[in-house]
Tab-separated table of C-alpha atoms in Angstrom:
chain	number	residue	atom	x	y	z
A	1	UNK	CA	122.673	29.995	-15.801
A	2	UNK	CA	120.220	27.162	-15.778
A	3	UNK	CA	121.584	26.208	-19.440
A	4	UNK	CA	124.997	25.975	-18.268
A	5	UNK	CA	124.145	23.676	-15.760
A	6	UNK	CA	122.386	21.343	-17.681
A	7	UNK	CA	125.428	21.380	-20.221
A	8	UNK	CA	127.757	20.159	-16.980
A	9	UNK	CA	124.862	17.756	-15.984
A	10	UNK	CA	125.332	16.359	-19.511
A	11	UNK	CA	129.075	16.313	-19.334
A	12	UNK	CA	129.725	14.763	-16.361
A	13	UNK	CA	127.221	11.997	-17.329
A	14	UNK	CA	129.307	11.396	-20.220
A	15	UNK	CA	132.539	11.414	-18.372
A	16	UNK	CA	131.775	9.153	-15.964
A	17	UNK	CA	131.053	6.408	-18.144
A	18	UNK	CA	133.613	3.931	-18.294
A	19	UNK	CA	136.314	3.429	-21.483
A	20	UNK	CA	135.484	0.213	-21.893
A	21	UNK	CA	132.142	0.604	-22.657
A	22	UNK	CA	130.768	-0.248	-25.724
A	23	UNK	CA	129.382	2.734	-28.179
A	24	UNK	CA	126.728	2.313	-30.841
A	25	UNK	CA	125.356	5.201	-33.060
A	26	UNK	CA	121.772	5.693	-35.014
A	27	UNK	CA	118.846	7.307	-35.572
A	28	UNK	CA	115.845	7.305	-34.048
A	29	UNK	CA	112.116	8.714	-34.904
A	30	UNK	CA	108.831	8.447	-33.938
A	31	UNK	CA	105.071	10.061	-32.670
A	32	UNK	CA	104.082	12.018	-30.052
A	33	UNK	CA	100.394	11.723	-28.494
A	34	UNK	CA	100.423	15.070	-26.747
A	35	UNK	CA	98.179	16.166	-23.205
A	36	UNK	CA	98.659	19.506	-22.845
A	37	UNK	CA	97.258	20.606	-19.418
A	38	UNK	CA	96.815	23.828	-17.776
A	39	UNK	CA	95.959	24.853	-14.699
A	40	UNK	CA	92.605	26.495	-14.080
A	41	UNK	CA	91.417	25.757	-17.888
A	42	UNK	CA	89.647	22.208	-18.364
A	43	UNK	CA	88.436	21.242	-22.069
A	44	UNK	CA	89.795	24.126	-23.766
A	45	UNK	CA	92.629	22.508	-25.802
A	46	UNK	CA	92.001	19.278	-28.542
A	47	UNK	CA	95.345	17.414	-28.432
A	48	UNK	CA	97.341	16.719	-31.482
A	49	UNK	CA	99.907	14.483	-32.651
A	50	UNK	CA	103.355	15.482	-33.412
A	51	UNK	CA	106.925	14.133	-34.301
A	52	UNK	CA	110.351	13.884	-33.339
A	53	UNK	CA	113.900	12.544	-34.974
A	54	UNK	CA	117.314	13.125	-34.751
A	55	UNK	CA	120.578	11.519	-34.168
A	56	UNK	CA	121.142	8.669	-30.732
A	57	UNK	CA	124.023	6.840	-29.130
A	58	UNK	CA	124.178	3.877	-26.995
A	59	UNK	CA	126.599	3.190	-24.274
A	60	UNK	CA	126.953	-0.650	-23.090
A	61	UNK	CA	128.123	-0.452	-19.779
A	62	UNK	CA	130.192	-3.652	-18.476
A	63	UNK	CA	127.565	-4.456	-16.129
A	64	UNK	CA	124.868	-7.550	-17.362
A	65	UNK	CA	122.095	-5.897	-18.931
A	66	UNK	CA	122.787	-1.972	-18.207
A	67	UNK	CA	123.421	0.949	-20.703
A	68	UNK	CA	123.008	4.375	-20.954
A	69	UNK	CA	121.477	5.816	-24.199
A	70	UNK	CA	121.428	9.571	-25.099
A	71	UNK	CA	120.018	11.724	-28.395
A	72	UNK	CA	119.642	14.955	-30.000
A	73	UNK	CA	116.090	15.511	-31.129
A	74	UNK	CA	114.135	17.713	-32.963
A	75	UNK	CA	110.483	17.527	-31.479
A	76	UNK	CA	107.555	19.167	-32.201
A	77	UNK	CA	104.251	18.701	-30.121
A	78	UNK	CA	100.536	20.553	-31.175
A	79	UNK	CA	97.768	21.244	-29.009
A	80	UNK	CA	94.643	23.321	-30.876
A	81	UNK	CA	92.254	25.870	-29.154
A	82	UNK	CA	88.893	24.488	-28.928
A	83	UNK	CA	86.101	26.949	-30.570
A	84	UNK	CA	89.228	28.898	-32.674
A	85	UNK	CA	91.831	28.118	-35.488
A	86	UNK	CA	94.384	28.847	-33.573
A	87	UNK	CA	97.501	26.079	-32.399
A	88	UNK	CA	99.796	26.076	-29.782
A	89	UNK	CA	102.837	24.503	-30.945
A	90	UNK	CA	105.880	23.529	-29.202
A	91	UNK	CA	109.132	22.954	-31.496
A	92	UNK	CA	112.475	22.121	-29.044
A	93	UNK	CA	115.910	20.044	-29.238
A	94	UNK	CA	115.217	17.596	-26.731
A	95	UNK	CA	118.449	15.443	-25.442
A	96	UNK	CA	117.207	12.549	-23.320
A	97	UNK	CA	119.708	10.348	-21.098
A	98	UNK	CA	118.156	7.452	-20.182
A	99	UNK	CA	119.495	4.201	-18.388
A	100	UNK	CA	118.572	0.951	-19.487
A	101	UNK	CA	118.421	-2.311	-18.174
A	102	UNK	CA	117.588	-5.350	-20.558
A	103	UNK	CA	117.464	-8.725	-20.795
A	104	UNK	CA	117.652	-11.020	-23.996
A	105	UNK	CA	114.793	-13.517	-24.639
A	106	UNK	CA	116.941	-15.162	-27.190
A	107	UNK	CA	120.159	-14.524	-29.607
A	108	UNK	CA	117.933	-12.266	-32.076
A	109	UNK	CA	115.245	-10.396	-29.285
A	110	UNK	CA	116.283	-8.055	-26.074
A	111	UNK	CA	113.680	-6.631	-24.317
A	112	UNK	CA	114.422	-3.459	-21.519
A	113	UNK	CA	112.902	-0.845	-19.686
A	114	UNK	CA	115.078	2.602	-19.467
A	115	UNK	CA	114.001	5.840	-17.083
A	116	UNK	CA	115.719	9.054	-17.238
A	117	UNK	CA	115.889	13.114	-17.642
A	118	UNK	CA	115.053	15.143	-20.661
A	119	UNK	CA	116.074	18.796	-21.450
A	120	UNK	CA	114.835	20.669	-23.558
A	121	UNK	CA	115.630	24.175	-25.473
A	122	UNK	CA	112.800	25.740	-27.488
A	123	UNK	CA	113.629	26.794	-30.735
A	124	UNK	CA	109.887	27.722	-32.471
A	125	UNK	CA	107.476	30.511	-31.688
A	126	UNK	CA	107.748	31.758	-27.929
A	127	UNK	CA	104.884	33.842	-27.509
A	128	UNK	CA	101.544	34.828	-29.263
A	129	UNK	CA	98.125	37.018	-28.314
A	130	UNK	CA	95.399	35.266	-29.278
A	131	UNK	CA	91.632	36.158	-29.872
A	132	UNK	CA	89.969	33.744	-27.505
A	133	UNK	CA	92.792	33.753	-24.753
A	134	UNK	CA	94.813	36.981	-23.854
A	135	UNK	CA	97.602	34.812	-25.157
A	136	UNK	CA	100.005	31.672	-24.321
A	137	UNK	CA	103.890	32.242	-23.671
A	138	UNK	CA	106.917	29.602	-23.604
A	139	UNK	CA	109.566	29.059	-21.608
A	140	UNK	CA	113.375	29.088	-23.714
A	141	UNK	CA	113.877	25.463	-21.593
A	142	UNK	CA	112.407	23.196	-19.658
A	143	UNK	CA	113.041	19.452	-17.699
A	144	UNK	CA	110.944	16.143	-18.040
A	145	UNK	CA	111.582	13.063	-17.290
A	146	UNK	CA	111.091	9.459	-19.298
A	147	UNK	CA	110.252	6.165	-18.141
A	148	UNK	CA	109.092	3.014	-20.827
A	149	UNK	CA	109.939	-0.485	-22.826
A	150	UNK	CA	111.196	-1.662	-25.631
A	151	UNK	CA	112.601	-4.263	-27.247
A	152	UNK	CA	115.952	-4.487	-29.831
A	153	UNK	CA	115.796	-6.722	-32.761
A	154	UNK	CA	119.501	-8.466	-34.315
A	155	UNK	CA	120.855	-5.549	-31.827
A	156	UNK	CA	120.026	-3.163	-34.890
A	157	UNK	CA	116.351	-2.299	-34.892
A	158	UNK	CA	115.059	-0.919	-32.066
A	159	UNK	CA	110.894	0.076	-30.863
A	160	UNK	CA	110.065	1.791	-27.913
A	161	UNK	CA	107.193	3.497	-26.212
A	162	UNK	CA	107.588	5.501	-23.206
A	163	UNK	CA	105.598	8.631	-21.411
A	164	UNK	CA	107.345	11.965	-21.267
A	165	UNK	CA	106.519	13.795	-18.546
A	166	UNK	CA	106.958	17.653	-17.379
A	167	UNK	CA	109.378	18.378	-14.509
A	168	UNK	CA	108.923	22.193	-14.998
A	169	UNK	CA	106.118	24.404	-16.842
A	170	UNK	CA	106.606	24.569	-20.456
A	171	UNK	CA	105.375	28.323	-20.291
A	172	UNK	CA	101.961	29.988	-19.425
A	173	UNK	CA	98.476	30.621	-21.062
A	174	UNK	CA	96.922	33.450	-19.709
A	175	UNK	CA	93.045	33.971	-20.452
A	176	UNK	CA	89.508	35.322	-19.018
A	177	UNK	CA	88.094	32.960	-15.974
A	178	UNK	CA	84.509	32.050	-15.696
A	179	UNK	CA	84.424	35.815	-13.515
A	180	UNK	CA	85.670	37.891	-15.773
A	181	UNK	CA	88.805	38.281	-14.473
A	182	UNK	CA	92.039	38.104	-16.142
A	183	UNK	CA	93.641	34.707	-14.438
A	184	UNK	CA	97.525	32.573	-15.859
A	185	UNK	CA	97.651	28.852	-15.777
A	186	UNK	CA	100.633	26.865	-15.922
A	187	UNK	CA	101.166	25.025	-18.915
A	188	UNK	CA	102.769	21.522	-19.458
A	189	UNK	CA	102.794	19.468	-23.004
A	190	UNK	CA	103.154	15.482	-21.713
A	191	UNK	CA	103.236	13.127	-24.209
A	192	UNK	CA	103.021	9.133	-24.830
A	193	UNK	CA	105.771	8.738	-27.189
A	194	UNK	CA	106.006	5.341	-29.652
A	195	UNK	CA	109.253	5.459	-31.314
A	196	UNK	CA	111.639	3.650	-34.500
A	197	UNK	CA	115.574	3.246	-33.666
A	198	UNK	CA	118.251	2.370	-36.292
A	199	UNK	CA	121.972	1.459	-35.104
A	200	UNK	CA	124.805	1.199	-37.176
């Protein structure tokens, strides 16, 4: 259920933008510097950089210095165990739609700051026992939400960094507190993203 109403978030979003707007298509790449955080459990985890790419369109709205972009993303994000060989990686489509709002510094350079939602739908491992931990499991989707700068270059090149931030858990570690006991912590990957856009 909570797929199918991100799908009609998504849809209505695109239907509600105007005809006359103007569309632009590329690609778009870059690095994520990952925080994964978990409640209850502090120093356990030694972050790891990751990746995503995939396919983005631009919507100029008829409104001075607004758009809407939007993309389909293949993103991965690592986090390792402290003490253990073992890696916690996240591997999800992500779609962001994020609004924009620029301003141009001079016929070749526009600079803007864009804010928006992110869903994503895992598509890697989902669950795994592990020897230090009783084991980590991921939610199927999750919510986060965007907010950055960049700056476009002859309105073809584009570089942007941004923080992504969780809305909702990305799934759960569950492990042995400090009494023994057998204790789950919420777990969230955030990320500081720096990024490499391409329209056609």
């Amino acid at each position: 259920m909570k797929k199918i109403l991100t799908i009609v978030a998504i849809a209505c979003i695109a239907f509600a933008i105007p005809a006359q707007a103007q569309v632009k298509f590329g690609l778009k790449g870059g690095l994520n510097l990952t925080n994964l955080s978990v409640d209850g459990i502090n120093n356990a985890f030694s972050n790891k950089s990751g990746f995503y790419i995939g396919p983005t369109v631009k919507f100029t709205l008829p409104v001075v210095g607004l758009s809407i972009d939007g993309a389909a993303l293949y993103d991965q994000r690592n986090a390792k165990i402290k003490g253990t060989d073992e890696t916690i990686k996240l591997q999800s489509i992500q779609i962001p739609v994020n609004v924009r709002y620029g301003v141009g510094l001079s016929s070749v350079v526009n600079v803007f700051a864009f804010a928006g939602p992110q869903f994503g739908f895992n598509i890697g491992d989902k669950s795994k026992i592990l020897s230090e931990m009783a084991g980590w499991s991921l939610k199927s989707s999750n919510i986060s939400g965007n907010v950055g700068i960049g700056a476009t270059v002859f309105s073809k090149l584009q570089i942007t960094a941004n923080y992504n931030f969780q809305l909702s858990k990305s799934g759960e570690v569950e492990y042995i507190n400090e009494n023994g006991d057998l204790a789950t912590g919420k777990m969230k990957f955030n990320s500081w993203q720096l990024g490499l856009g391409y329209y056609f």
